[in-house]
Amino acid sequence: MTSSPKASVDREQIYQWVQNLLNPETREQSLAELSKKRELVPDLAPLLWHSFGTITALLQEIIAIYPLISPPQLTAQQSNSVCNALALLQCVASHQETRSYFLMANIPLFLYPFLHTTSKLRQFEYLRLTSLGVVGALVKPDDKEVIQFLLNTEIIPLLLRIMEHGSELSKTVATFILQKILLDDHGLAYICYTYERFKSVTSVLQSMVDSLVREPSGRLLKHVVRCYLRLTDNPRAKEALNRTLMPEQLKDGSINKMIKQMITAPKDGCKCCSAISAIPKTPHNSFNSLTMDTYDTLYPFCQKTSLHWIQITLDSVVSNNESIFISQTYQ
């Protein structure tokens, strides 16, 4: 069956837009059009990667705004154009055929200056979100090569800062990326290799739990809980969490109300409430000043309480195959 004339015209238009990326005068419009059509062209990533000068043009668009980051002078139009370029790089990062090339060229490092920004202006927030979207596209397929690459960069400190100080959506994407790193055995070992690394991660997670009690967010809580659950797969991390580092809110029921609000099925809500009420209550701050003798006595109980609570939370909140959508352009 032959292609329709309309499909042929569309394909030729895609080629023309890709070619127009090489011309600074036509680049902005081509970026916008290709960004809109990227999901309709399955082989757009290989096309972008193997077209002469295209990736260089995208990187030029990104590098051009570095001087506008500090002090913050970026306009909405400039941010929007770069976000479109980042959307095309996300397409390349997520494609199986081009992902390895993307890493070998160290292209994620060109995005890190955007993750360093702290301005609350809308144009900077979109820039951070779209950059996180590129990294999120890399980690989504559970590729060990990707995790190893990221662990050799400064991605962990950047994620932690965004998780602590970013907007709800940027926190959610950053926590998702951290979760994917933790789910890899090398990633878990890396974070738990020293107490300082482990403590820096759990301190931020604790801060997020504190804020979630005040400002509930189901999608963010899901990823925070998954991070805690994965940390318990490391014996030393599991012991530290059960001693002093498990958030009180995950043990004393402070977060119960938020969980009930997020449960839509009545039978699931009843099941969750029954399970929570069955958890033995621990004395306030009982984990903060344990002697080794006391800890050895209470360890099985502490382990059951903390980990059981996490599993209940996970079962109650997590929905399967939920995807994170990041808007690449201003609405």
Tab-separated table of C-alpha atoms in Angstrom:
chain	number	residue	atom	x	y	z
A	1	MET	CA	0.000	0.000	0.000
A	2	THR	CA	1.491	3.355	-1.069
A	3	SER	CA	1.650	6.412	1.111
A	4	SER	CA	-0.979	9.065	0.612
A	5	PRO	CA	0.071	12.389	-0.942
A	6	LYS	CA	-0.657	14.133	2.343
A	7	ALA	CA	1.661	11.754	4.255
A	8	SER	CA	4.364	12.341	1.627
A	9	VAL	CA	4.017	16.106	1.955
A	10	ASP	CA	4.191	15.871	5.742
A	11	ARG	CA	7.349	13.797	5.519
A	12	GLU	CA	8.963	16.255	3.167
A	13	GLN	CA	8.000	19.043	5.544
A	14	ILE	CA	9.754	17.247	8.389
A	15	TYR	CA	12.913	17.016	6.295
A	16	GLN	CA	12.668	20.705	5.486
A	17	TRP	CA	12.267	21.689	9.130
A	18	VAL	CA	15.281	19.566	10.079
A	19	GLN	CA	17.313	21.244	7.370
A	20	ASN	CA	16.108	24.667	8.501
A	21	LEU	CA	17.622	24.079	11.941
A	22	LEU	CA	21.012	24.877	10.428
A	23	ASN	CA	19.917	28.419	9.603
A	24	PRO	CA	19.736	30.719	12.679
A	25	GLU	CA	17.027	32.764	10.952
A	26	THR	CA	14.677	29.802	10.483
A	27	ARG	CA	15.734	27.775	13.526
A	28	GLU	CA	13.200	29.068	16.050
A	29	GLN	CA	10.179	28.295	13.869
A	30	SER	CA	11.564	24.879	12.901
A	31	LEU	CA	12.194	24.033	16.561
A	32	ALA	CA	8.604	24.879	17.416
A	33	GLU	CA	7.161	22.819	14.551
A	34	LEU	CA	9.365	19.768	15.137
A	35	SER	CA	8.633	19.873	18.844
A	36	LYS	CA	4.901	19.734	18.134
A	37	LYS	CA	5.256	16.887	15.621
A	38	ARG	CA	7.892	14.796	17.407
A	39	GLU	CA	5.450	12.154	18.672
A	40	LEU	CA	4.020	11.697	15.182
A	41	VAL	CA	7.386	10.785	13.645
A	42	PRO	CA	8.681	7.503	15.145
A	43	ASP	CA	12.114	7.803	13.542
A	44	LEU	CA	12.630	11.495	14.324
A	45	ALA	CA	15.430	10.738	16.804
A	46	PRO	CA	17.647	8.854	14.290
A	47	LEU	CA	16.800	11.496	11.689
A	48	LEU	CA	17.966	14.284	13.989
A	49	TRP	CA	21.078	12.431	15.086
A	50	HIS	CA	22.300	11.407	11.639
A	51	SER	CA	21.431	14.658	9.855
A	52	PHE	CA	24.528	16.773	9.259
A	53	GLY	CA	24.939	19.560	11.816
A	54	THR	CA	21.540	19.120	13.478
A	55	ILE	CA	22.702	18.162	16.971
A	56	THR	CA	25.326	20.908	16.816
A	57	ALA	CA	22.578	23.409	16.000
A	58	LEU	CA	20.532	22.236	19.002
A	59	LEU	CA	23.549	22.569	21.283
A	60	GLN	CA	24.258	26.043	19.904
A	61	GLU	CA	20.725	27.042	20.847
A	62	ILE	CA	21.358	25.789	24.390
A	63	ILE	CA	24.813	27.273	24.876
A	64	ALA	CA	23.697	30.669	23.562
A	65	ILE	CA	21.666	31.364	26.709
A	66	TYR	CA	24.328	30.386	29.260
A	67	PRO	CA	25.315	34.054	29.783
A	68	LEU	CA	21.669	34.889	30.542
A	69	ILE	CA	21.437	32.430	33.447
A	70	SER	CA	23.390	34.435	36.008
A	71	PRO	CA	22.329	37.087	36.634
A	72	PRO	CA	18.904	35.938	35.425
A	73	GLN	CA	18.117	37.810	32.210
A	74	LEU	CA	16.379	35.098	30.220
A	75	THR	CA	13.174	36.121	28.449
A	76	ALA	CA	10.123	33.909	28.010
A	77	GLN	CA	10.669	33.734	24.251
A	78	GLN	CA	14.300	32.647	24.641
A	79	SER	CA	13.343	30.048	27.233
A	80	ASN	CA	10.580	28.717	25.009
A	81	SER	CA	12.960	28.293	22.073
A	82	VAL	CA	15.509	26.432	24.202
A	83	CYS	CA	12.764	24.249	25.689
A	84	ASN	CA	11.817	23.233	22.155
A	85	ALA	CA	15.451	22.305	21.488
A	86	LEU	CA	15.501	20.317	24.715
A	87	ALA	CA	12.294	18.547	23.676
A	88	LEU	CA	14.056	17.317	20.536
A	89	LEU	CA	17.045	16.196	22.618
A	90	GLN	CA	14.606	14.333	24.868
A	91	CYS	CA	13.362	12.563	21.749
A	92	VAL	CA	16.953	11.505	20.976
A	93	ALA	CA	17.592	10.485	24.596
A	94	SER	CA	14.520	8.242	24.741
A	95	HIS	CA	15.100	6.404	21.455
A	96	GLN	CA	16.823	3.027	21.740
A	97	GLU	CA	18.913	3.574	18.614
A	98	THR	CA	20.326	6.955	19.661
A	99	ARG	CA	20.480	6.752	23.464
A	100	SER	CA	24.015	5.339	23.615
A	101	TYR	CA	25.297	7.932	21.131
A	102	PHE	CA	23.642	10.607	23.242
A	103	LEU	CA	25.595	9.459	26.305
A	104	MET	CA	28.874	8.942	24.463
A	105	ALA	CA	28.716	12.557	23.314
A	106	ASN	CA	28.181	13.694	26.951
A	107	ILE	CA	25.184	15.740	25.869
A	108	PRO	CA	23.413	15.559	29.286
A	109	LEU	CA	26.232	17.694	30.708
A	110	PHE	CA	25.076	20.612	28.539
A	111	LEU	CA	21.819	20.605	30.545
A	112	TYR	CA	23.371	20.746	34.017
A	113	PRO	CA	23.773	24.557	34.053
A	114	PHE	CA	19.985	24.779	33.774
A	115	LEU	CA	19.551	22.396	36.711
A	116	HIS	CA	21.885	24.650	38.715
A	117	THR	CA	19.515	27.621	38.383
A	118	THR	CA	17.474	28.697	41.389
A	119	SER	CA	15.380	31.548	39.977
A	120	LYS	CA	11.640	31.161	40.602
A	121	LEU	CA	10.746	33.009	37.391
A	122	ARG	CA	8.479	31.024	35.113
A	123	GLN	CA	10.936	30.894	32.226
A	124	PHE	CA	13.613	29.334	34.456
A	125	GLU	CA	11.171	26.862	35.947
A	126	TYR	CA	10.197	25.618	32.486
A	127	LEU	CA	13.870	25.367	31.588
A	128	ARG	CA	14.569	23.197	34.659
A	129	LEU	CA	11.503	21.043	34.048
A	130	THR	CA	12.351	20.381	30.430
A	131	SER	CA	15.965	19.583	31.329
A	132	LEU	CA	14.729	17.165	33.979
A	133	GLY	CA	12.472	15.675	31.315
A	134	VAL	CA	15.512	14.821	29.203
A	135	VAL	CA	17.195	13.060	32.140
A	136	GLY	CA	13.901	11.368	32.999
A	137	ALA	CA	13.671	10.036	29.440
A	138	LEU	CA	17.163	8.580	29.836
A	139	VAL	CA	16.434	6.702	33.075
A	140	LYS	CA	12.946	5.475	32.199
A	141	PRO	CA	14.020	2.289	30.323
A	142	ASP	CA	16.167	0.984	33.261
A	143	ASP	CA	19.391	1.092	31.255
A	144	LYS	CA	22.483	0.346	33.360
A	145	GLU	CA	24.670	2.322	30.968
A	146	VAL	CA	22.570	5.414	31.692
A	147	ILE	CA	22.793	4.968	35.469
A	148	GLN	CA	26.547	4.479	35.333
A	149	PHE	CA	26.904	7.627	33.249
A	150	LEU	CA	24.806	9.692	35.657
A	151	LEU	CA	26.660	8.409	38.719
A	152	ASN	CA	29.896	9.714	37.202
A	153	THR	CA	28.412	13.221	37.080
A	154	GLU	CA	27.011	15.625	39.685
A	155	ILE	CA	23.407	14.615	39.077
A	156	ILE	CA	22.660	13.469	42.653
A	157	PRO	CA	23.399	16.850	44.342
A	158	LEU	CA	21.465	18.643	41.594
A	159	LEU	CA	18.443	16.385	42.074
A	160	LEU	CA	18.522	16.786	45.848
A	161	ARG	CA	18.559	20.569	45.628
A	162	ILE	CA	15.584	20.568	43.257
A	163	MET	CA	13.755	18.061	45.457
A	164	GLU	CA	14.183	20.384	48.418
A	165	HIS	CA	13.574	23.787	46.860
A	166	GLY	CA	11.812	23.286	43.511
A	167	SER	CA	8.170	23.519	42.514
A	168	GLU	CA	5.895	20.524	43.069
A	169	LEU	CA	6.264	19.322	39.480
A	170	SER	CA	10.040	19.737	39.381
A	171	LYS	CA	10.273	17.966	42.762
A	172	THR	CA	8.187	15.122	41.361
A	173	VAL	CA	10.350	14.639	38.275
A	174	ALA	CA	13.604	14.952	40.251
A	175	THR	CA	12.377	12.394	42.802
A	176	PHE	CA	11.329	10.061	39.982
A	177	ILE	CA	14.867	10.245	38.560
A	178	LEU	CA	16.382	9.555	41.988
A	179	GLN	CA	14.013	6.620	42.395
A	180	LYS	CA	15.136	5.167	39.057
A	181	ILE	CA	18.775	5.557	40.094
A	182	LEU	CA	18.059	3.786	43.392
A	183	LEU	CA	16.281	0.934	41.615
A	184	ASP	CA	19.547	0.105	39.876
A	185	ASP	CA	21.861	-1.990	42.059
A	186	HIS	CA	24.860	0.209	41.279
A	187	GLY	CA	22.820	3.296	42.067
A	188	LEU	CA	21.694	1.935	45.434
A	189	ALA	CA	25.244	0.867	46.289
A	190	TYR	CA	26.590	4.286	45.292
A	191	ILE	CA	24.182	6.221	47.517
A	192	CYS	CA	24.668	3.852	50.448
A	193	TYR	CA	28.464	3.591	50.038
A	194	THR	CA	29.148	6.316	52.611
A	195	TYR	CA	27.020	7.580	55.456
A	196	GLU	CA	27.355	11.146	54.158
A	197	ARG	CA	25.756	10.252	50.817
A	198	PHE	CA	23.014	8.246	52.464
A	199	LYS	CA	22.304	10.956	55.042
A	200	SER	CA	22.128	13.692	52.413
A	201	VAL	CA	19.462	11.721	50.547
A	202	THR	CA	17.405	10.800	53.610
A	203	SER	CA	17.599	14.365	54.950
A	204	VAL	CA	16.011	15.681	51.767
A	205	LEU	CA	13.417	12.907	51.759
A	206	GLN	CA	12.580	13.770	55.381
A	207	SER	CA	12.173	17.420	54.434
A	208	MET	CA	9.835	16.395	51.624
A	209	VAL	CA	7.714	14.289	53.948
A	210	ASP	CA	7.445	17.279	56.291
A	211	SER	CA	6.229	19.485	53.450
A	212	LEU	CA	3.848	16.796	52.162
A	213	VAL	CA	2.044	16.808	55.496
A	214	ARG	CA	1.418	20.539	55.035
A	215	GLU	CA	0.811	20.464	51.277
A	216	PRO	CA	-0.317	16.979	50.160
A	217	SER	CA	0.631	15.670	46.705
A	218	GLY	CA	-0.167	12.087	45.794
A	219	ARG	CA	2.149	11.824	42.814
A	220	LEU	CA	5.080	13.216	44.798
A	221	LEU	CA	4.384	11.011	47.831
A	222	LYS	CA	4.391	7.961	45.555
A	223	HIS	CA	7.989	8.535	44.490
A	224	VAL	CA	9.170	9.499	47.986
A	225	VAL	CA	7.750	6.263	49.388
A	226	ARG	CA	9.341	4.232	46.611
A	227	CYS	CA	12.719	5.797	47.431
A	228	TYR	CA	12.382	4.828	51.100
A	229	LEU	CA	11.253	1.349	50.190
A	230	ARG	CA	14.202	0.825	47.866
A	231	LEU	CA	16.679	2.116	50.473
A	232	THR	CA	15.538	-0.652	52.799
A	233	ASP	CA	16.967	-3.189	50.334
A	234	ASN	CA	20.425	-2.166	51.545
A	235	PRO	CA	21.104	-3.787	54.953
A	236	ARG	CA	23.036	-0.837	56.412
A	237	ALA	CA	20.513	1.682	55.135
A	238	LYS	CA	17.694	-0.448	56.494
A	239	GLU	CA	19.301	-0.506	59.932
A	240	ALA	CA	19.879	3.265	59.932
A	241	LEU	CA	16.291	3.943	58.879
A	242	ASN	CA	14.916	1.747	61.609
A	243	ARG	CA	17.144	3.377	64.218
A	244	THR	CA	16.647	7.090	63.701
A	245	LEU	CA	16.107	8.122	60.104
A	246	MET	CA	12.591	6.909	59.330
A	247	PRO	CA	10.283	9.971	59.320
A	248	GLU	CA	8.000	10.151	62.320
A	249	GLN	CA	5.118	10.987	59.992
A	250	LEU	CA	5.452	7.553	58.419
A	251	LYS	CA	5.131	5.944	61.832
A	252	ASP	CA	2.715	8.057	63.878
A	253	GLY	CA	-0.071	8.349	61.300
A	254	SER	CA	0.405	12.046	60.491
A	255	ILE	CA	0.159	11.303	56.816
A	256	ASN	CA	-2.921	9.069	57.088
A	257	LYS	CA	-5.338	11.825	56.117
A	258	MET	CA	-3.545	12.511	52.877
A	259	ILE	CA	-3.531	8.824	51.978
A	260	LYS	CA	-7.275	8.522	52.606
A	261	GLN	CA	-7.907	11.509	50.355
A	262	MET	CA	-5.923	9.873	47.557
A	263	ILE	CA	-7.793	6.547	47.760
A	264	THR	CA	-10.867	6.590	45.545
A	265	ALA	CA	-12.060	2.986	45.917
A	266	PRO	CA	-13.953	2.508	49.226
A	267	LYS	CA	-12.817	-1.077	49.672
A	268	ASP	CA	-9.190	-0.021	49.215
A	269	GLY	CA	-9.709	2.729	51.761
A	270	CYS	CA	-11.172	0.298	54.308
A	271	LYS	CA	-8.365	-2.172	53.693
A	272	CYS	CA	-5.745	0.535	54.127
A	273	CYS	CA	-7.316	1.922	57.305
A	274	SER	CA	-7.564	-1.556	58.802
A	275	ALA	CA	-3.930	-2.261	58.038
A	276	ILE	CA	-2.805	1.071	59.476
A	277	SER	CA	-4.809	0.599	62.670
A	278	ALA	CA	-3.176	-2.797	63.138
A	279	ILE	CA	0.310	-1.259	63.271
A	280	PRO	CA	1.627	-1.058	66.862
A	281	LYS	CA	2.128	2.526	67.977
A	282	THR	CA	5.625	3.564	69.007
A	283	PRO	CA	6.350	6.029	71.816
A	284	HIS	CA	7.089	9.536	70.582
A	285	ASN	CA	10.763	9.976	69.695
A	286	SER	CA	11.502	6.444	70.838
A	287	PHE	CA	13.890	6.016	67.918
A	288	ASN	CA	15.935	9.110	68.666
A	289	SER	CA	17.871	7.967	71.730
A	290	LEU	CA	18.243	4.200	71.509
A	291	THR	CA	21.150	2.507	73.254
A	292	MET	CA	22.576	-0.510	71.444
A	293	ASP	CA	21.025	-2.897	74.003
A	294	THR	CA	17.618	-1.313	73.627
A	295	TYR	CA	17.977	-1.257	69.867
A	296	ASP	CA	18.892	-4.936	69.715
A	297	THR	CA	15.745	-5.701	71.707
A	298	LEU	CA	13.457	-3.477	69.651
A	299	TYR	CA	15.001	-4.090	66.211
A	300	PRO	CA	12.555	-6.786	65.011
A	301	PHE	CA	9.624	-4.646	66.162
A	302	CYS	CA	11.045	-1.450	64.629
A	303	GLN	CA	11.736	-3.252	61.383
A	304	LYS	CA	8.214	-4.611	61.165
A	305	THR	CA	6.595	-1.297	61.991
A	306	SER	CA	8.590	0.912	59.635
A	307	LEU	CA	8.736	-1.386	56.644
A	308	HIS	CA	5.134	-2.531	57.044
A	309	TRP	CA	4.017	1.090	57.016
A	310	ILE	CA	5.988	1.795	53.839
A	311	GLN	CA	4.467	-1.208	52.074
A	312	ILE	CA	0.968	-0.124	53.110
A	313	THR	CA	1.623	3.357	51.793
A	314	LEU	CA	3.015	1.962	48.550
A	315	ASP	CA	0.094	-0.371	47.992
A	316	SER	CA	-2.391	2.382	48.782
A	317	VAL	CA	-0.959	5.196	46.702
A	318	VAL	CA	1.039	3.847	43.770
A	319	SER	CA	-0.759	3.447	40.471
A	320	ASN	CA	0.791	1.291	37.779
A	321	ASN	CA	2.229	2.655	34.550
A	322	GLU	CA	1.727	6.280	35.531
A	323	SER	CA	3.742	8.529	33.270
A	324	ILE	CA	5.010	12.040	33.944
A	325	PHE	CA	4.112	14.602	31.349
A	326	ILE	CA	6.279	17.658	31.026
A	327	SER	CA	4.998	20.538	28.950
A	328	GLN	CA	7.732	21.751	26.654
A	329	THR	CA	6.107	25.052	25.662
A	330	TYR	CA	4.199	27.821	27.387
A	331	GLN	CA	0.462	27.407	27.482
